[in-house]
GROMACS .gro file of C-alpha atoms in nm:
model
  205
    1UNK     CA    1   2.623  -0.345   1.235
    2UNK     CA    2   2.385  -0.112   1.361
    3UNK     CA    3   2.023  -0.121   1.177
    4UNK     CA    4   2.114   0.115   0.840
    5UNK     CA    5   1.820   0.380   0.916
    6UNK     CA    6   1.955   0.453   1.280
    7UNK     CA    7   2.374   0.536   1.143
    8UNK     CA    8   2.276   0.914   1.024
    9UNK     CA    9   1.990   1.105   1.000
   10UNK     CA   10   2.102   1.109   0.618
   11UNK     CA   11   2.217   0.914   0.382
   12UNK     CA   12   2.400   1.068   0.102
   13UNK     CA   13   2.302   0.907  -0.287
   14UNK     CA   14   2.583   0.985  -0.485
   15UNK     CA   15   2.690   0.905  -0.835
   16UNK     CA   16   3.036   0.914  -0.918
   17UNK     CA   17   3.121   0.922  -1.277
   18UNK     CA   18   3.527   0.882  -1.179
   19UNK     CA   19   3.612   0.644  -0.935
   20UNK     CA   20   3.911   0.899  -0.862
   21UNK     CA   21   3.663   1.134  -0.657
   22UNK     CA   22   3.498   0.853  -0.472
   23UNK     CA   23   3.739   0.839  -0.156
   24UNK     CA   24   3.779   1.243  -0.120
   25UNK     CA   25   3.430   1.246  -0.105
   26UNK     CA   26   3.416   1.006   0.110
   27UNK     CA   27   3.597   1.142   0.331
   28UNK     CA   28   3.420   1.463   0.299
   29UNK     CA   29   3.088   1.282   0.392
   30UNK     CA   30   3.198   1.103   0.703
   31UNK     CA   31   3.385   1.410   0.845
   32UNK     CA   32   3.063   1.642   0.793
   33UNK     CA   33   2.909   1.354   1.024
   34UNK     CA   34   2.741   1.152   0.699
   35UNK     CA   35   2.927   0.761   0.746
   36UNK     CA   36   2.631   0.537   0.545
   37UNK     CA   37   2.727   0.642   0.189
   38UNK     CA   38   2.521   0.499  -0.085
   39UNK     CA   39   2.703   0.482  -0.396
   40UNK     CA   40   2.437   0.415  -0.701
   41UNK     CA   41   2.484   0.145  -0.969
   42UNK     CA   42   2.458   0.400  -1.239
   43UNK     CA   43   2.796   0.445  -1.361
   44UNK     CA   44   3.083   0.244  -1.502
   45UNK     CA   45   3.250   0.373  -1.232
   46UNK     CA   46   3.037   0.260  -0.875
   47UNK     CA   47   3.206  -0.095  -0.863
   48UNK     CA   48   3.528   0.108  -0.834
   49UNK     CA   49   3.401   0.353  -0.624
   50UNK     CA   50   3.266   0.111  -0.368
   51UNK     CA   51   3.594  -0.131  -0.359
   52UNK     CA   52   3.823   0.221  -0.272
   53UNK     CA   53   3.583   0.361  -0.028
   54UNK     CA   54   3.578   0.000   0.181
   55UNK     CA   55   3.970  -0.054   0.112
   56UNK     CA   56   4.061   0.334   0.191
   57UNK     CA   57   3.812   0.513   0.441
   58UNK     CA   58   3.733   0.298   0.726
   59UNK     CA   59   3.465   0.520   0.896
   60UNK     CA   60   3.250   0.494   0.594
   61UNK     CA   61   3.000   0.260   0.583
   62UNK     CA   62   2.935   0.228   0.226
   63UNK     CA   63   2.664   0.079   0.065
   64UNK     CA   64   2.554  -0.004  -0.335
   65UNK     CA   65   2.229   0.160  -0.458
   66UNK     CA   66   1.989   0.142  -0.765
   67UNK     CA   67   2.048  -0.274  -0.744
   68UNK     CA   68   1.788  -0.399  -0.978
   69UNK     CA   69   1.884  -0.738  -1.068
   70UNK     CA   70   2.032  -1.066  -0.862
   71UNK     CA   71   2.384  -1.061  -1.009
   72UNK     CA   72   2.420  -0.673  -0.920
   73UNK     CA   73   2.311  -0.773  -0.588
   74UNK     CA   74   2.596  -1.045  -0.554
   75UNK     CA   75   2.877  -0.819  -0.716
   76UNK     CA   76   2.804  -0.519  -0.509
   77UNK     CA   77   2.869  -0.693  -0.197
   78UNK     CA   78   3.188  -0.869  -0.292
   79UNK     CA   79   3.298  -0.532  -0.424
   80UNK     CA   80   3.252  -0.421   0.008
   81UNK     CA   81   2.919  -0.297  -0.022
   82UNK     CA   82   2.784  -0.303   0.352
   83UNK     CA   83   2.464  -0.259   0.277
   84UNK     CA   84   2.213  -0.258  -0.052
   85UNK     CA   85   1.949  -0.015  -0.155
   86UNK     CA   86   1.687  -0.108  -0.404
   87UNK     CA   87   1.439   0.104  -0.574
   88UNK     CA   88   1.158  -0.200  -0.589
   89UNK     CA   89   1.159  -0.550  -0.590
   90UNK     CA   90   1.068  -0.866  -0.664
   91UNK     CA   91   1.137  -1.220  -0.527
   92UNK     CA   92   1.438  -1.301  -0.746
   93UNK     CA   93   1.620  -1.000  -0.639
   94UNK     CA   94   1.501  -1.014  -0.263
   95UNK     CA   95   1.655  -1.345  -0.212
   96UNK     CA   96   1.986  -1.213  -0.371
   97UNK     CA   97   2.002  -0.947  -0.136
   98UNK     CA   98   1.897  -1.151   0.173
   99UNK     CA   99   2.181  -1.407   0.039
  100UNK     CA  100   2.421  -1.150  -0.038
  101UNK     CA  101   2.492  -1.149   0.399
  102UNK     CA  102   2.463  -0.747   0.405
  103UNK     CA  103   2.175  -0.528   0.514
  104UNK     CA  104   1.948  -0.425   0.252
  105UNK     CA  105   1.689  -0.137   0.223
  106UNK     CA  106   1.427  -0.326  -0.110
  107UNK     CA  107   1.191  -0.045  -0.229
  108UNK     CA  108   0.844   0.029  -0.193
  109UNK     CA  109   0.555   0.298  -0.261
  110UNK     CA  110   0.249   0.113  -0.199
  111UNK     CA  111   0.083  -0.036   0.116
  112UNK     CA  112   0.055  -0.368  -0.058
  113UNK     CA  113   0.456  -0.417  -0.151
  114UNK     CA  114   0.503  -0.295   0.238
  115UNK     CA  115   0.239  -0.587   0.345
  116UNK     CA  116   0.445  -0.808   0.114
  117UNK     CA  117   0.771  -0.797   0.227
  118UNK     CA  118   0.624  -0.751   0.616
  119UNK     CA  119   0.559  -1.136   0.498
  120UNK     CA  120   0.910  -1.206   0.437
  121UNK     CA  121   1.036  -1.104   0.784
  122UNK     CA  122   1.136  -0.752   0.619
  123UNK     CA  123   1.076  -0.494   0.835
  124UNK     CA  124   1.324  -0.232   0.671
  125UNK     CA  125   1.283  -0.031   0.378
  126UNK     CA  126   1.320   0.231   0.108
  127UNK     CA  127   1.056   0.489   0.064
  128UNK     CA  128   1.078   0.586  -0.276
  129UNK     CA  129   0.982   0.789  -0.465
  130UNK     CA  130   0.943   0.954  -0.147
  131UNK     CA  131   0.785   1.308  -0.271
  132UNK     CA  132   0.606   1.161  -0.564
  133UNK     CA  133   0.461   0.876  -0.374
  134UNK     CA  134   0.264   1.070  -0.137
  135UNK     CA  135   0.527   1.227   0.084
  136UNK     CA  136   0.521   1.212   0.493
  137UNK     CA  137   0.130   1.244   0.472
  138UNK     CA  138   0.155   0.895   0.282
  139UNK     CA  139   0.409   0.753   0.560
  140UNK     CA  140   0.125   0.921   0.807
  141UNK     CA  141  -0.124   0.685   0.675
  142UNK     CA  142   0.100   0.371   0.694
  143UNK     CA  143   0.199   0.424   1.057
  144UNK     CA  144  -0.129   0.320   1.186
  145UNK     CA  145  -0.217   0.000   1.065
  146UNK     CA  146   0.210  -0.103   0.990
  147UNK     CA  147   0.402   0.054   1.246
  148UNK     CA  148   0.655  -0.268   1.288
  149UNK     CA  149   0.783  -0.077   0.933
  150UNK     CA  150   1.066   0.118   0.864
  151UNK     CA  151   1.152   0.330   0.625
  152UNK     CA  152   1.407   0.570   0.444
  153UNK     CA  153   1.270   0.791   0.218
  154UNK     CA  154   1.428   0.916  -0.118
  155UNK     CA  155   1.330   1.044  -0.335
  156UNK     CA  156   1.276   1.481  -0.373
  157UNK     CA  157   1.374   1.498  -0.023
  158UNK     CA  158   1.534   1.835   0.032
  159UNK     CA  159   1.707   1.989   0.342
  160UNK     CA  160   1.360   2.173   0.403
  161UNK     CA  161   1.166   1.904   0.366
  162UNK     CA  162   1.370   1.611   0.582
  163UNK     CA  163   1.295   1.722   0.889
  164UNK     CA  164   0.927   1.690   0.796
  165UNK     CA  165   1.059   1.295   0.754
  166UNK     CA  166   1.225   1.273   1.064
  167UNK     CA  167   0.988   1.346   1.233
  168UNK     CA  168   0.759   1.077   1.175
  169UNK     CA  169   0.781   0.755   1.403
  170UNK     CA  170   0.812   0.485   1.149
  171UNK     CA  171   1.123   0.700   0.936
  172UNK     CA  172   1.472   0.615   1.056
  173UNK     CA  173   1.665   0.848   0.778
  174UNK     CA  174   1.592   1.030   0.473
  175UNK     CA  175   1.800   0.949   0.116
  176UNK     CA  176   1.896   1.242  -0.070
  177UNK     CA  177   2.193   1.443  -0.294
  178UNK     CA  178   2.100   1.806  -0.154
  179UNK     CA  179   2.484   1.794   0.045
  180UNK     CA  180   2.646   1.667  -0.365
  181UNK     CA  181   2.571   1.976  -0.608
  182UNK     CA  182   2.705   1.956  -0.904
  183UNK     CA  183   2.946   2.241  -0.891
  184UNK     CA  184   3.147   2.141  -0.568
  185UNK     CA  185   3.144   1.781  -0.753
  186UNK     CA  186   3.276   1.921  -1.048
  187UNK     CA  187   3.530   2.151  -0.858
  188UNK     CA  188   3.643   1.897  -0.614
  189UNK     CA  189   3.523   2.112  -0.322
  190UNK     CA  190   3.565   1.850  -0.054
  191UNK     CA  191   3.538   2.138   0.197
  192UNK     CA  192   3.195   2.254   0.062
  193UNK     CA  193   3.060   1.866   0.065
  194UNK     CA  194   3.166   1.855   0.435
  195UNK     CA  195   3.011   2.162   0.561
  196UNK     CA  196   2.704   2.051   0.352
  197UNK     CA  197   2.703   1.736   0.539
  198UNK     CA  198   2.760   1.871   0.861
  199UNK     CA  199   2.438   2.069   0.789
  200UNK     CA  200   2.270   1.774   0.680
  201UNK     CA  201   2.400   1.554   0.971
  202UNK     CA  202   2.260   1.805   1.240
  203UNK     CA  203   1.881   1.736   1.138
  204UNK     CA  204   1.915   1.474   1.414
  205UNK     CA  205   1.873   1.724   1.663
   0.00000   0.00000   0.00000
């Protein structure tokens, strides 16, 4: 597969709460131009979610997110997860993602988690919390003396703000849940997630 950060300018983090919604949305991401969908670890329902997204919309590329432990690691991937998203790390669960034979994004905020997993052959990661962290002025800084990293920042990032992101030479995509309010969610407004993500999908331009 193609590296994770270089599928979409965006990758939506959604949390579905009924594993009913998860291939309609879907399908709403990928046709706004939105394929790597990461689908957080949050709910009773993301296991679920995952499995009928992989089974049922073949464009997606969907991936598990908040995996904080080795056995979430493991069952994410057999569930079709095609990629993992953590929002740290540590050795225990790096290992399980490198085992788990799918791409993974492990978190970082701090020049010294970026230095450590540079060690480990990692050269791909998760920004986050992006805003909170220190933003693109923060990413700035690291370019210099790290610039065989790579990041995706999530984390606050807004539809203002990504482009911002995008434009920096060591950020491959941003993470963020701007193109998922709430009400289209809770309406089933496919239509309005797709024009959202058409929206979003243009900031590549």
């Amino acid at each position: 597969m193609t590296s994770v950060l270089d599928l979409a300018p965006v990758i939506p983090v959604v949390v579905i709460d009924d594993a009913a919604d998860a291939v309609p949305l879907a399908r709403a991401l990928v046709a706004g131009g939105l394929p790597a969908i990461e689908v957080t670890l949050r709910t009773p329902a993301a296991l679920d979610a995952i499995r009928a997204i992989a089974d049922e919309v073949p464009d997606a590329v969907v991936g598990a997110g908040t995996v904080i432990t080795p056995g979430g690691a493991a069952t994410a991937a057999a569930a079709g997860a095609r990629f993992l998203v953590s929002p740290g790390w540590t050795d225990p669960l790096l290992d399980a993602m490198r085992s788990s034979g799918v791409p993974f994004l492990p978190g970082v905020s701090t020049a010294s988690e970026v230095v450590a997993l540079l060690e480990r052959e990692v050269t791909e990661m998760k920004f986050f919390p992006a805003e909170a962290a220190g933003g693109t002025a923060y990413l700035t800084s690291l370019s210099g003396p790290l610039p065989q990293a790579r990041f995706c920042p999530t984390g606050g990032v807004s539809l203002a703000s990504a482009p911002s992101y995008l434009a920096l030479p060591n950020v491959g995509c941003v993470g963020g849940t701007w193109m998922l309010p709430p009400s289209a969610l809770a309406a089933h407004d496919w239509t309005r997630v797709e024009s959202l993500a058409r929206e979003a999908a243009a900031l590549r331009a």
